[in-house]
Coordinates of C-alpha atoms and ligand atoms in Angstrom, one line a residue:
X1 CA 205.0 64.2 136.6
X2 CA 201.8 63.7 134.6
X3 CA 199.6 66.1 132.6
X4 CA 196.4 67.7 133.8
X5 CA 194.3 65.6 131.4
X6 CA 196.0 62.4 132.4
X7 CA 195.5 63.1 136.1
X8 CA 191.8 63.9 135.5
X9 CA 191.5 60.7 133.4
X10 CA 193.0 58.6 136.2
X11 CA 190.5 60.1 138.6
X12 CA 187.4 59.5 136.4
X13 CA 188.6 56.0 135.7
X14 CA 188.4 54.9 139.3
X15 CA 185.8 52.3 140.1
X16 CA 183.6 53.6 142.9
X17 CA 180.9 51.5 144.7
X18 CA 177.6 53.4 144.9
X19 CA 175.3 52.8 147.8
X20 CA 171.6 53.9 148.0
X21 CA 169.6 55.2 150.9
X22 CA 166.2 56.7 151.5
X23 CA 166.0 60.3 152.8
X24 CA 163.0 62.5 153.7
X25 CA 162.1 65.0 151.0
X26 CA 163.2 67.9 153.3
X27 CA 166.6 66.4 153.7
X28 CA 167.1 65.4 150.1
X29 CA 168.7 68.6 148.8
X30 CA 172.3 68.3 147.7
X31 CA 172.1 64.5 147.1
X32 CA 172.0 62.8 143.7
X33 CA 169.0 60.7 142.7
X34 CA 169.6 56.9 143.0
X35 CA 166.5 56.0 140.9
X36 CA 164.8 57.5 137.8
X37 CA 161.6 59.3 138.9
X38 CA 158.4 59.0 136.8
X39 CA 155.3 61.1 137.2
X40 CA 152.7 59.0 139.1
X41 CA 149.9 61.1 137.6
X42 CA 149.3 63.9 135.2
X43 CA 150.6 67.3 136.4
X44 CA 148.5 69.3 136.8
X45 CA 146.1 66.5 137.7
X46 CA 143.0 68.6 136.6
X47 CA 142.3 71.6 134.4
X48 CA 142.7 74.6 136.6
X49 CA 142.6 78.4 136.4
X50 CA 145.8 80.5 135.9
X51 CA 144.0 83.6 137.0
X52 CA 141.6 85.1 139.5
X53 CA 138.6 85.7 137.2
X54 CA 135.6 84.0 135.6
X55 CA 135.3 80.6 133.8
X56 CA 132.9 81.1 130.9
X57 CA 131.1 78.9 128.5
X58 CA 131.0 80.1 124.9
X59 CA 133.0 83.0 123.6
X60 CA 130.8 86.1 123.9
X61 CA 130.5 89.5 125.6
X62 CA 128.1 89.0 128.5
X63 CA 127.4 86.0 130.8
X64 CA 125.2 85.1 133.7
X65 CA 127.3 84.3 136.9
X66 CA 125.9 81.1 138.4
X67 CA 128.5 80.2 141.1
X68 CA 132.0 80.1 142.5
X69 CA 135.1 77.8 142.6
X70 CA 137.9 78.5 145.0
X71 CA 141.3 76.8 145.0
X72 CA 141.0 73.5 146.7
X73 CA 137.2 73.1 146.1
X74 CA 136.8 69.4 145.1
X75 CA 133.3 69.4 143.7
X76 CA 132.4 69.2 140.0
X77 CA 130.8 72.2 138.5
X78 CA 129.4 72.3 135.0
X79 CA 128.8 75.3 132.7
X80 CA 126.4 75.8 129.8
X81 CA 126.5 78.3 127.0
X82 CA 126.2 81.9 128.3
X83 CA 127.0 81.1 131.9
X84 CA 130.0 82.0 134.0
X85 CA 131.5 80.9 137.3
X86 CA 133.7 83.0 139.6
X87 CA 137.0 81.2 139.9
X88 CA 140.4 81.8 141.6
X89 CA 143.9 80.8 140.7
X90 CA 144.4 77.1 141.0
X91 CA 140.7 76.4 141.2
X92 CA 139.4 73.4 139.2
X93 CA 137.7 74.7 136.1
X94 CA 134.1 73.7 135.5
X95 CA 133.1 71.2 132.8
X96 CA 132.5 72.9 129.5
X97 CA 134.7 75.9 130.3
X98 CA 135.7 77.7 127.0
X99 CA 138.1 80.1 128.7
X100 CA 138.9 81.9 131.9
X101 CA 138.8 85.7 131.8
X102 CA 140.9 87.6 134.2
X103 CA 138.9 89.8 136.6
X104 CA 140.8 93.0 135.6
X105 CA 139.2 92.6 132.1
X106 CA 135.6 92.4 133.4
X107 CA 132.8 94.5 134.8
X108 CA 130.2 92.9 137.1
X109 CA 126.7 94.2 137.6
X110 CA 124.7 91.9 139.9
X111 CA 124.8 88.5 138.2
X112 CA 125.9 89.9 134.9
X113 CA 129.4 89.6 133.8
X114 CA 130.6 91.8 131.0
X115 CA 133.9 90.9 129.3
X116 CA 136.0 93.9 128.2
X117 CA 138.4 92.0 125.8
X118 CA 138.3 89.5 123.0
X119 CA 138.4 86.0 124.4
X120 CA 140.4 83.1 123.0
X121 CA 139.5 79.5 123.4
X122 CA 141.2 77.9 126.5
X123 CA 142.7 81.2 127.6
X124 CA 144.1 81.1 131.1
X125 CA 143.3 77.5 131.6
X126 CA 146.2 75.3 132.8
X127 CA 145.4 72.0 131.2
X128 CA 145.6 68.6 132.9
X129 CA 149.0 67.1 132.1
X130 CA 150.3 70.4 130.7
X131 CA 153.6 70.0 132.6
X132 CA 154.0 66.3 132.9
X133 CA 151.9 63.3 131.8
X134 CA 151.3 60.2 133.9
X135 CA 154.3 57.8 133.6
X136 CA 156.6 60.4 132.0
X137 CA 160.3 60.4 133.0
X138 CA 160.8 63.4 135.2
X139 CA 164.4 62.9 136.4
X140 CA 167.1 60.4 135.5
X141 CA 169.3 58.6 138.1
X142 CA 172.3 60.8 139.0
X143 CA 170.3 64.1 138.8
X144 CA 171.6 66.6 141.4
X145 CA 168.8 67.5 143.8
X146 CA 168.3 71.3 143.9
X147 CA 165.6 73.3 145.6
X148 CA 163.5 73.2 142.4
X149 CA 164.0 69.4 142.2
X150 CA 162.8 69.1 145.8
X151 CA 159.8 71.2 144.9
X152 CA 158.9 69.1 141.9
X153 CA 159.4 65.8 143.7
X154 CA 157.1 67.1 146.4
X155 CA 154.5 68.2 143.9
X156 CA 154.4 64.6 142.7
X157 CA 153.5 63.5 146.2
X158 CA 156.7 61.8 147.3
X159 CA 157.8 62.4 150.9
X160 CA 160.8 60.0 150.6
X161 CA 163.6 60.1 148.0
X162 CA 166.0 57.4 147.0
X163 CA 169.5 58.9 146.8
X164 CA 173.1 57.8 146.6
X165 CA 175.0 57.9 149.9
X166 CA 177.8 60.5 149.9
X167 CA 181.4 59.6 150.9
X168 CA 182.5 60.1 154.5
X169 CA 185.3 62.6 154.3
X170 CA 188.1 63.6 156.8
X171 CA 190.8 66.1 156.7
X172 CA 194.3 66.4 158.2
X173 CA 196.4 69.6 158.0
X174 CA 200.1 69.2 158.7
X175 CA 202.7 71.8 159.6
X176 CA 204.7 72.9 162.6
X177 CA 204.0 76.6 161.7
X178 CA 200.3 76.3 161.9
X179 CA 198.2 77.9 164.6
X180 CA 194.3 77.8 164.6
X181 CA 192.6 81.2 164.0
X182 CA 191.7 82.9 167.2
X183 CA 194.8 81.9 169.1
X184 CA 197.9 84.1 169.6
X185 CA 200.6 83.9 167.0
X186 CA 204.4 84.0 167.5
X187 CA 206.8 85.2 164.9
X188 CA 207.5 82.4 162.4
X189 CA 204.0 80.9 162.8
X190 CA 201.0 81.4 160.5
X191 CA 197.3 80.8 160.9
X192 CA 196.0 77.5 159.7
X193 CA 193.5 78.4 157.0
X194 CA 193.5 75.6 154.5
X195 CA 191.2 73.3 156.5
X196 CA 188.7 76.1 156.8
X197 CA 188.8 76.8 153.1
X198 CA 188.5 73.1 152.2
X199 CA 185.7 72.4 154.6
X200 CA 183.9 75.4 153.2
X201 CA 184.4 74.3 149.6
X202 CA 183.0 70.9 150.6
X203 CA 179.9 72.6 152.0
X204 CA 179.5 74.7 149.0
X205 CA 179.3 71.7 146.8
X206 CA 177.0 69.7 149.1
X207 CA 179.6 67.6 150.9
X208 CA 180.5 67.4 154.6
X209 CA 183.8 67.0 156.4
X210 CA 183.0 64.5 159.2
X211 CA 186.1 65.5 161.2
X212 CA 189.4 67.4 160.9
X213 CA 192.6 67.6 162.8
X214 CA 195.9 69.4 162.7
X215 CA 199.1 67.5 163.1
X216 CA 202.7 68.7 163.5
X217 CA 205.4 67.7 161.1
X218 CA 206.1 64.5 163.0
X219 CA 206.3 61.3 161.0
X220 CA 204.8 59.0 163.6
X221 CA 202.0 61.4 164.5
X222 CA 201.1 61.8 160.8
X223 CA 201.3 58.1 160.3
X224 CA 198.9 57.4 163.2
X225 CA 196.6 60.3 162.2
X226 CA 196.3 58.8 158.7
X227 CA 195.7 55.3 160.1
X228 CA 192.9 56.5 162.3
X229 CA 191.1 58.7 159.7
X230 CA 191.6 56.2 156.9
X231 CA 189.8 53.5 158.9
X232 CA 186.8 55.7 159.4
X233 CA 186.5 57.4 156.0
X234 CA 185.8 56.9 152.3
X235 CA 188.0 59.9 151.4
X236 CA 190.9 61.2 153.3
X237 CA 192.2 64.7 152.5
X238 CA 195.5 66.0 153.7
X239 CA 197.0 69.5 153.4
X240 CA 200.7 70.3 153.4
X241 CA 203.8 68.1 153.8
X242 CA 203.6 66.5 150.4
X243 CA 206.4 68.4 148.7
X244 CA 210.1 67.7 148.8
X245 CA 211.1 69.4 152.0
X246 CA 212.9 67.6 154.8
X247 CA 209.7 67.8 157.0
X248 CA 207.3 66.6 154.3
X249 CA 206.4 63.2 155.7
X250 CA 202.9 62.7 154.2
X251 CA 203.8 60.6 151.2
X252 CA 205.9 58.2 153.2
X253 CA 203.3 58.0 155.9
X254 CA 200.6 57.1 153.3
X255 CA 202.8 54.4 151.9
X256 CA 203.4 53.0 155.3
X257 CA 199.6 52.8 155.8
X258 CA 199.2 50.7 152.6
X259 CA 197.9 53.5 150.4
X260 CA 198.9 52.9 146.8
X261 CA 199.9 55.9 144.6
X262 CA 197.8 56.5 141.6
X263 CA 199.7 59.7 140.7
X264 CA 202.1 62.2 142.3
X265 CA 202.9 65.5 140.8
X266 CA 201.0 67.2 137.9
X267 CA 202.6 69.5 135.4
X268 CA 200.6 72.5 136.4
X269 CA 200.7 75.8 138.4
X270 CA 199.6 76.0 141.1
X271 CA 199.5 72.6 142.8
X272 CA 202.4 70.6 141.2
X273 CA 202.9 68.2 144.2
X274 CA 199.4 66.9 144.3
X275 CA 199.2 63.2 145.4
X276 CA 196.3 60.9 144.7
X277 CA 196.2 57.4 146.1
X278 CA 193.9 54.5 146.9
X279 CA 193.6 51.8 149.5
X280 CA 190.8 49.4 148.6
X281 CA 187.7 51.4 148.2
X282 CA 189.2 54.4 150.0
X283 CA 190.8 57.4 148.3
X284 CA 193.4 59.8 149.5
X285 CA 194.3 63.2 148.2
X286 CA 197.3 65.0 149.7
X287 CA 197.0 68.6 148.7
X288 CA 199.9 70.9 148.6
X289 CA 200.0 73.3 151.5
X290 CA 200.1 76.6 149.7
X291 CA 196.5 78.0 150.1
X292 CA 195.8 78.7 146.4
X293 CA 197.3 75.3 145.5
X294 CA 195.2 73.3 147.9
X295 CA 191.9 75.0 146.9
X296 CA 192.7 74.8 143.2
X297 CA 193.5 71.1 143.5
X298 CA 190.2 70.6 145.4
X299 CA 188.1 72.2 142.7
X300 CA 189.8 70.5 139.8
X301 CA 190.6 67.0 141.1
X302 CA 188.9 66.3 144.4
X303 CA 185.4 67.6 143.6
X304 CA 184.9 65.4 140.5
X305 CA 185.8 62.3 142.4
X306 CA 183.5 63.2 145.3
X307 CA 180.6 63.8 142.8
X308 CA 181.4 60.5 141.1
X309 CA 181.3 58.7 144.4
X310 CA 177.9 60.2 145.1
X311 CA 176.4 59.0 141.8
X312 CA 176.4 62.3 140.0
X313 CA 175.7 62.0 136.3
X314 CA 177.9 65.1 135.7
X315 CA 181.1 65.6 137.5
X316 CA 183.4 68.6 137.7
X317 CA 182.9 72.3 137.5
X318 CA 181.3 73.8 134.3
X319 CA 183.8 74.9 131.7
X320 CA 183.1 77.5 129.0
X321 CA 185.2 79.1 126.3
X322 CA 185.1 82.8 126.7
X323 CA 187.1 85.9 125.4
X324 CA 189.8 87.6 127.5
X325 CA 189.4 91.3 128.2
X326 CA 193.1 91.9 128.0
X327 CA 196.4 90.5 126.5
X328 CA 198.3 88.1 128.8
X329 CA 201.5 86.1 128.7
X330 CA 201.9 82.9 130.7
X331 CA 205.6 82.3 131.2
X332 CA 207.3 79.1 132.2
X333 CA 206.6 75.5 130.9
X334 CA 203.6 74.4 132.9
X335 CA 199.9 75.1 132.2
X336 CA 198.2 77.3 134.9
X337 CA 194.9 77.6 136.6
X338 CA 194.6 81.4 136.9
X339 CA 192.3 83.2 139.3
X340 CA 189.9 85.2 137.2
X341 CA 186.8 87.3 137.1
X342 CA 184.0 86.4 134.6
X343 CA 181.7 89.3 133.9
X344 CA 179.3 89.7 131.0
X345 CA 180.7 86.7 129.2
X346 CA 184.3 88.0 129.2
X347 CA 187.0 87.0 131.6
X348 CA 189.8 89.0 133.2
X349 CA 192.9 87.4 134.9
X350 CA 193.4 88.9 138.3
X351 CA 196.7 90.2 139.9
X352 CA 198.3 88.1 142.6
X353 CA 198.6 84.6 141.1
X354 CA 201.2 83.2 143.5
X355 CA 200.3 79.9 145.0
X356 CA 200.8 81.3 148.5
X357 CA 198.2 84.1 147.8
X358 CA 194.5 83.5 148.4
X359 CA 193.2 87.1 148.1
X360 CA 192.9 86.9 144.3
X361 CA 191.1 83.6 144.7
X362 CA 188.7 85.1 147.1
X363 CA 187.9 87.8 144.5
X364 CA 187.7 85.3 141.7
X365 CA 184.6 83.6 140.3
X366 CA 186.4 81.5 137.8
X367 CA 189.7 79.9 136.9
X368 CA 191.2 80.3 133.5
X369 CA 193.2 77.3 132.3
X370 CA 196.1 78.4 130.0
X371 CA 199.0 76.7 128.3
X372 CA 202.2 78.8 128.4
X373 CA 202.2 81.4 125.7
X374 CA 201.1 84.8 124.6
X375 CA 197.4 85.7 124.4
X376 CA 195.7 88.7 122.9
X377 CA 192.6 90.6 124.0
X378 CA 189.5 88.7 122.7
X379 CA 191.3 85.4 122.5
X380 CA 189.0 82.6 123.6
X381 CA 190.2 80.8 126.7
X382 CA 188.9 77.9 128.9
X383 CA 187.1 79.3 131.9
X384 CA 186.2 77.0 134.8
X385 CA 183.3 78.5 136.7
X386 CA 183.6 78.4 140.5
Ligands
AMP401 P1 204.0 72.6 152.6 O1 203.1 72.1 151.4 O2 203.7 71.9 153.8 O3 205.4 72.7 152.2 O4 203.5 74.1 152.7 C1 203.6 75.1 151.7 C2 203.3 76.4 152.2 O5 201.9 76.4 152.5 C3 204.0 76.9 153.4 O6 204.3 78.3 153.3 C4 203.0 76.6 154.5 O7 203.3 77.4 155.6 C5 201.7 76.9 153.9 N1 200.7 76.1 154.5 C6 200.7 74.8 154.7 N2 199.6 74.3 155.3 C7 198.8 75.4 155.5 C8 197.5 75.6 156.1 N3 196.8 74.6 156.6 N4 197.0 76.8 156.1 C9 197.7 77.9 155.6 N5 198.9 77.7 155.0 C10 199.5 76.5 155.0
MG402 MG1 204.6 71.9 155.7

């Protein structure tokens, strides 16, 4: 049995081969950038108006209006002292503009513009290069592509993005008792829910499960299922059958398939019997079958490796130190990941922490990582944000 830190270290130490590909801008969300992006021009590329109003030359009270610039007009207009040009948001400001005055602060009488406020030089002008200058580094390699990232890359004119490929992932759930949701259930059987939770967690963090299957507690079938999926995948996830029961065949079946153990069993609650192994460039996690164990192990151990394999420059869920809203005692001798609710920078540990229970996890937005011991209200604890 190894410690949580040791297990995480063994995962982050794994050599992963990164591969690049080009994707269209609209399909780039959720990937990680394979190349540094530099601005190919100043952004904005020209001085433009932040308001609907009037571009004026000289700072005075009245001007003569001599023309108009709408957003998208490409001509060059020039102002001289005492003249104004009607302008709209995003419109290219004329040469010699001293400021743009918003239309709400003006009165117009024929061609005469009266300004109802004190103007300041360059007011309401968005300057060329005000956000980014030509050649400036915009994003580093490994940056996660969010909606705003896509927006900025698009505003720089790129319609293709160089990203790292993501791992191909497959999932096997094992257990004689498991019945897929939607089917009738006999006494002694339970609904198979782990694969749905794991596939959903993959989706939430921008990964995809290429295929999943459910296998009975049958050594040969498990062995063949592993062989088939392992051949097709970069990462194989299994749920159940990794503990010490008579029908827990997963570990042996992995060994039989040439998977080498990196670690098995972590001193933690829930999720003690987590298995992590490797075969060449392929990785295997066998997650314990209890629903809260499998999902916790996914968040804490599987996710960082998937992010690493996708070129992410930051792996794992964010961790903060935050005060407890109540006192708490963690009994036993293993550290625990406890389902918790983070509200207004304070965290409360929820009821129903058994590894077989998933309700508290569904209500949680964080996990609190505690060493065994007694904690008082306001004690700062490590909070992992889900
Ligand atoms: P195991 O790790 O196979 O010993 O399973 C531990 C517990 O988790 C047992 O109570 C199983 O019935 C339950 N379990 C295993 N796999 C699943 C699954 N895919 N969905 C829901 N519960 C499961
Ligand atoms: Mg089982």
